[in-house]
Amino acid sequence: MEAAYRIVKYIKNESDLGVFLSNKPKDKITAFCDADWAAYPQTRKSITGFLVKIGDSTVSRKSNKQTIISRSSAESEYRSMTSSVAELTWLLGKLKEIGLKFELLVTICTNSKAAIQIAANPVFHERTKHIEIDCQYKRENKTGTCDD
């Protein structure tokens, strides 16, 4: 409850701030994702974060603790990409429900070359078998990647 009061107080004091929504055509969906590997010292769980934009407007963002302890930063980053794909799948479904259709490739941007290589490689090796389910989920949703 204390956190809720802090949020309400912040919103009340910063009423001149707002959310930027662009009026440009919304033909491009981009997701940015990142992870902070083993961020919690007691549990060594990582933090996942992502931001989804349609055109220049931010439509979704989230940051949370991962439920599984990742064995490497690449795995942590890959799980972040998977969370982004799950959010994009939900968002595209909602947009379809209201009559908006996006037939262009959705781009996911991450700063992890290793996570991109895991996503692009259809062959699983012994060291990456533990993330096979996440990898399959991402491939089935046919998203592109960029390394911005």
PDB file of C-alpha atoms in Angstrom:
ATOM      1  CA  MET A   1       0.000   0.000   0.000  1.00  0.00           C
ATOM      2  CA  GLU A   2       2.923   2.292   0.756  1.00  0.00           C
ATOM      3  CA  ALA A   3       4.209   1.816  -2.803  1.00  0.00           C
ATOM      4  CA  ALA A   4       0.783   2.710  -4.201  1.00  0.00           C
ATOM      5  CA  TYR A   5       0.759   5.944  -2.170  1.00  0.00           C
ATOM      6  CA  ARG A   6       4.215   6.815  -3.499  1.00  0.00           C
ATOM      7  CA  ILE A   7       3.014   6.329  -7.071  1.00  0.00           C
ATOM      8  CA  VAL A   8      -0.107   8.451  -6.550  1.00  0.00           C
ATOM      9  CA  LYS A   9       1.991  11.179  -4.900  1.00  0.00           C
ATOM     10  CA  TYR A  10       4.459  11.118  -7.793  1.00  0.00           C
ATOM     11  CA  ILE A  11       1.684  11.369 -10.409  1.00  0.00           C
ATOM     12  CA  LYS A  12       0.059  14.225  -8.513  1.00  0.00           C
ATOM     13  CA  ASN A  13       3.319  16.190  -8.242  1.00  0.00           C
ATOM     14  CA  GLU A  14       4.365  15.574 -11.849  1.00  0.00           C
ATOM     15  CA  SER A  15       1.088  16.361 -13.615  1.00  0.00           C
ATOM     16  CA  ASP A  16       2.881  18.329 -16.350  1.00  0.00           C
ATOM     17  CA  LEU A  17       4.630  15.169 -17.582  1.00  0.00           C
ATOM     18  CA  GLY A  18       2.883  12.888 -20.045  1.00  0.00           C
ATOM     19  CA  VAL A  19       3.255  10.007 -22.434  1.00  0.00           C
ATOM     20  CA  PHE A  20       4.396  10.864 -25.942  1.00  0.00           C
ATOM     21  CA  LEU A  21       2.119   9.393 -28.599  1.00  0.00           C
ATOM     22  CA  SER A  22       3.139  10.105 -32.154  1.00  0.00           C
ATOM     23  CA  ASN A  23       0.656  10.949 -34.906  1.00  0.00           C
ATOM     24  CA  LYS A  24       2.854   9.388 -37.595  1.00  0.00           C
ATOM     25  CA  PRO A  25       1.604   6.265 -39.409  1.00  0.00           C
ATOM     26  CA  LYS A  26       1.854   3.169 -37.217  1.00  0.00           C
ATOM     27  CA  ASP A  27       3.306   0.680 -39.674  1.00  0.00           C
ATOM     28  CA  LYS A  28       6.263  -0.615 -37.688  1.00  0.00           C
ATOM     29  CA  ILE A  29       6.332  -2.573 -34.431  1.00  0.00           C
ATOM     30  CA  THR A  30       9.630  -2.753 -32.547  1.00  0.00           C
ATOM     31  CA  ALA A  31      10.479  -4.349 -29.224  1.00  0.00           C
ATOM     32  CA  PHE A  32      13.595  -3.549 -27.207  1.00  0.00           C
ATOM     33  CA  CYS A  33      14.617  -6.048 -24.563  1.00  0.00           C
ATOM     34  CA  ASP A  34      17.409  -6.437 -22.055  1.00  0.00           C
ATOM     35  CA  ALA A  35      18.294  -8.432 -18.971  1.00  0.00           C
ATOM     36  CA  ASP A  36      20.434  -7.818 -15.908  1.00  0.00           C
ATOM     37  CA  TRP A  37      22.028 -11.198 -15.241  1.00  0.00           C
ATOM     38  CA  ALA A  38      22.027 -12.401 -11.602  1.00  0.00           C
ATOM     39  CA  ALA A  39      20.922  -8.970 -10.387  1.00  0.00           C
ATOM     40  CA  TYR A  40      19.540 -10.210  -7.064  1.00  0.00           C
ATOM     41  CA  PRO A  41      22.506 -11.152  -4.839  1.00  0.00           C
ATOM     42  CA  GLN A  42      20.527 -13.446  -2.502  1.00  0.00           C
ATOM     43  CA  THR A  43      18.818 -15.562  -5.185  1.00  0.00           C
ATOM     44  CA  ARG A  44      20.969 -14.770  -8.253  1.00  0.00           C
ATOM     45  CA  LYS A  45      17.845 -14.332 -10.333  1.00  0.00           C
ATOM     46  CA  SER A  46      18.003 -11.952 -13.272  1.00  0.00           C
ATOM     47  CA  ILE A  47      15.845  -8.974 -14.172  1.00  0.00           C
ATOM     48  CA  THR A  48      14.052  -8.924 -17.524  1.00  0.00           C
ATOM     49  CA  GLY A  49      12.885  -5.756 -19.179  1.00  0.00           C
ATOM     50  CA  PHE A  50      11.278  -4.872 -22.480  1.00  0.00           C
ATOM     51  CA  LEU A  51       9.668  -1.940 -24.287  1.00  0.00           C
ATOM     52  CA  VAL A  52       7.291  -2.249 -27.258  1.00  0.00           C
ATOM     53  CA  LYS A  53       6.742   0.605 -29.709  1.00  0.00           C
ATOM     54  CA  ILE A  54       4.280   1.026 -32.541  1.00  0.00           C
ATOM     55  CA  GLY A  55       5.856   3.606 -34.796  1.00  0.00           C
ATOM     56  CA  ASP A  56       7.335   6.182 -32.403  1.00  0.00           C
ATOM     57  CA  SER A  57       4.841   5.543 -29.587  1.00  0.00           C
ATOM     58  CA  THR A  58       5.536   3.350 -26.587  1.00  0.00           C
ATOM     59  CA  VAL A  59       2.587   1.006 -26.068  1.00  0.00           C
ATOM     60  CA  SER A  60       3.947  -1.513 -23.563  1.00  0.00           C
ATOM     61  CA  ARG A  61       6.831  -1.880 -21.150  1.00  0.00           C
ATOM     62  CA  LYS A  62       7.694  -4.184 -18.303  1.00  0.00           C
ATOM     63  CA  SER A  63      10.483  -5.054 -15.936  1.00  0.00           C
ATOM     64  CA  ASN A  64      10.389  -8.024 -13.586  1.00  0.00           C
ATOM     65  CA  LYS A  65      12.446 -10.703 -11.874  1.00  0.00           C
ATOM     66  CA  GLN A  66      12.933 -13.883 -13.886  1.00  0.00           C
ATOM     67  CA  THR A  67      11.430 -16.994 -12.315  1.00  0.00           C
ATOM     68  CA  ILE A  68      14.395 -19.218 -13.200  1.00  0.00           C
ATOM     69  CA  ILE A  69      18.049 -18.746 -12.317  1.00  0.00           C
ATOM     70  CA  SER A  70      19.929 -18.339 -15.592  1.00  0.00           C
ATOM     71  CA  ARG A  71      23.273 -20.074 -15.937  1.00  0.00           C
ATOM     72  CA  SER A  72      24.700 -17.409 -18.243  1.00  0.00           C
ATOM     73  CA  SER A  73      24.084 -13.852 -19.344  1.00  0.00           C
ATOM     74  CA  ALA A  74      23.190 -15.177 -22.813  1.00  0.00           C
ATOM     75  CA  GLU A  75      20.447 -17.350 -21.310  1.00  0.00           C
ATOM     76  CA  SER A  76      19.171 -14.422 -19.276  1.00  0.00           C
ATOM     77  CA  GLU A  77      19.085 -12.205 -22.378  1.00  0.00           C
ATOM     78  CA  TYR A  78      17.389 -14.954 -24.366  1.00  0.00           C
ATOM     79  CA  ARG A  79      14.681 -15.310 -21.731  1.00  0.00           C
ATOM     80  CA  SER A  80      14.192 -11.553 -21.994  1.00  0.00           C
ATOM     81  CA  MET A  81      13.673 -11.941 -25.747  1.00  0.00           C
ATOM     82  CA  THR A  82      11.138 -14.690 -25.081  1.00  0.00           C
ATOM     83  CA  SER A  83       9.204 -12.460 -22.671  1.00  0.00           C
ATOM     84  CA  SER A  84       9.148  -9.802 -25.374  1.00  0.00           C
ATOM     85  CA  VAL A  85       7.772 -12.283 -27.930  1.00  0.00           C
ATOM     86  CA  ALA A  86       5.042 -13.347 -25.497  1.00  0.00           C
ATOM     87  CA  GLU A  87       4.040  -9.695 -24.988  1.00  0.00           C
ATOM     88  CA  LEU A  88       4.103  -9.061 -28.748  1.00  0.00           C
ATOM     89  CA  THR A  89       1.920 -12.095 -29.357  1.00  0.00           C
ATOM     90  CA  TRP A  90      -0.628 -10.831 -26.843  1.00  0.00           C
ATOM     91  CA  LEU A  91      -0.472  -7.258 -28.183  1.00  0.00           C
ATOM     92  CA  LEU A  92      -0.887  -8.291 -31.824  1.00  0.00           C
ATOM     93  CA  GLY A  93      -3.872 -10.419 -30.815  1.00  0.00           C
ATOM     94  CA  LYS A  94      -5.493  -7.432 -29.093  1.00  0.00           C
ATOM     95  CA  LEU A  95      -4.795  -5.164 -32.069  1.00  0.00           C
ATOM     96  CA  LYS A  96      -6.360  -7.776 -34.370  1.00  0.00           C
ATOM     97  CA  GLU A  97      -9.447  -7.902 -32.119  1.00  0.00           C
ATOM     98  CA  ILE A  98     -10.034  -4.170 -32.600  1.00  0.00           C
ATOM     99  CA  GLY A  99      -9.537  -4.392 -36.354  1.00  0.00           C
ATOM    100  CA  LEU A 100      -5.902  -3.304 -36.778  1.00  0.00           C
ATOM    101  CA  LYS A 101      -3.674  -5.589 -38.809  1.00  0.00           C
ATOM    102  CA  PHE A 102       0.089  -5.524 -38.969  1.00  0.00           C
ATOM    103  CA  GLU A 103       1.504  -7.742 -41.676  1.00  0.00           C
ATOM    104  CA  LEU A 104       5.027  -6.373 -41.476  1.00  0.00           C
ATOM    105  CA  LEU A 105       7.834  -8.134 -39.677  1.00  0.00           C
ATOM    106  CA  VAL A 106       8.038  -7.320 -35.990  1.00  0.00           C
ATOM    107  CA  THR A 107      11.599  -6.442 -34.953  1.00  0.00           C
ATOM    108  CA  ILE A 108      13.160  -7.316 -31.599  1.00  0.00           C
ATOM    109  CA  CYS A 109      16.276  -5.387 -30.632  1.00  0.00           C
ATOM    110  CA  THR A 110      18.720  -6.694 -28.063  1.00  0.00           C
ATOM    111  CA  ASN A 111      22.327  -6.012 -27.166  1.00  0.00           C
ATOM    112  CA  SER A 112      23.297  -9.680 -26.831  1.00  0.00           C
ATOM    113  CA  LYS A 113      25.007 -11.245 -29.848  1.00  0.00           C
ATOM    114  CA  ALA A 114      24.938 -14.629 -28.094  1.00  0.00           C
ATOM    115  CA  ALA A 115      21.153 -14.509 -27.609  1.00  0.00           C
ATOM    116  CA  ILE A 116      20.688 -13.564 -31.277  1.00  0.00           C
ATOM    117  CA  GLN A 117      22.877 -16.490 -32.359  1.00  0.00           C
ATOM    118  CA  ILE A 118      20.933 -18.901 -30.138  1.00  0.00           C
ATOM    119  CA  ALA A 119      17.669 -17.639 -31.641  1.00  0.00           C
ATOM    120  CA  ALA A 120      18.968 -17.960 -35.199  1.00  0.00           C
ATOM    121  CA  ASN A 121      20.595 -21.402 -34.827  1.00  0.00           C
ATOM    122  CA  PRO A 122      18.167 -24.279 -35.429  1.00  0.00           C
ATOM    123  CA  VAL A 123      20.664 -26.812 -34.023  1.00  0.00           C
ATOM    124  CA  PHE A 124      20.693 -27.209 -30.252  1.00  0.00           C
ATOM    125  CA  HIS A 125      23.949 -28.046 -28.560  1.00  0.00           C
ATOM    126  CA  GLU A 126      24.422 -29.610 -25.153  1.00  0.00           C
ATOM    127  CA  ARG A 127      25.007 -26.240 -23.515  1.00  0.00           C
ATOM    128  CA  THR A 128      21.813 -24.694 -24.860  1.00  0.00           C
ATOM    129  CA  LYS A 129      19.323 -27.557 -24.450  1.00  0.00           C
ATOM    130  CA  HIS A 130      17.973 -26.028 -21.239  1.00  0.00           C
ATOM    131  CA  ILE A 131      16.457 -23.154 -23.197  1.00  0.00           C
ATOM    132  CA  GLU A 132      15.065 -25.217 -26.078  1.00  0.00           C
ATOM    133  CA  ILE A 133      11.438 -24.525 -25.176  1.00  0.00           C
ATOM    134  CA  ASP A 134      11.937 -20.761 -25.186  1.00  0.00           C
ATOM    135  CA  CYS A 135      13.782 -20.961 -28.489  1.00  0.00           C
ATOM    136  CA  GLN A 136      11.023 -22.993 -30.123  1.00  0.00           C
ATOM    137  CA  TYR A 137       8.386 -20.554 -28.844  1.00  0.00           C
ATOM    138  CA  LYS A 138      10.231 -17.615 -30.362  1.00  0.00           C
ATOM    139  CA  ARG A 139      10.726 -19.324 -33.730  1.00  0.00           C
ATOM    140  CA  GLU A 140       7.076 -20.336 -33.992  1.00  0.00           C
ATOM    141  CA  ASN A 141       6.056 -16.689 -33.623  1.00  0.00           C
ATOM    142  CA  LYS A 142       8.280 -15.642 -36.572  1.00  0.00           C
ATOM    143  CA  THR A 143       9.877 -12.476 -35.256  1.00  0.00           C
ATOM    144  CA  GLY A 144      12.938 -10.744 -36.634  1.00  0.00           C
ATOM    145  CA  THR A 145      15.890  -9.469 -34.611  1.00  0.00           C
ATOM    146  CA  CYS A 146      18.213  -6.500 -34.768  1.00  0.00           C
ATOM    147  CA  ASP A 147      21.262  -5.697 -32.712  1.00  0.00           C
ATOM    148  CA  ASP A 148      20.848  -1.944 -32.134  1.00  0.00           C
TER     149      ASP A 148
END
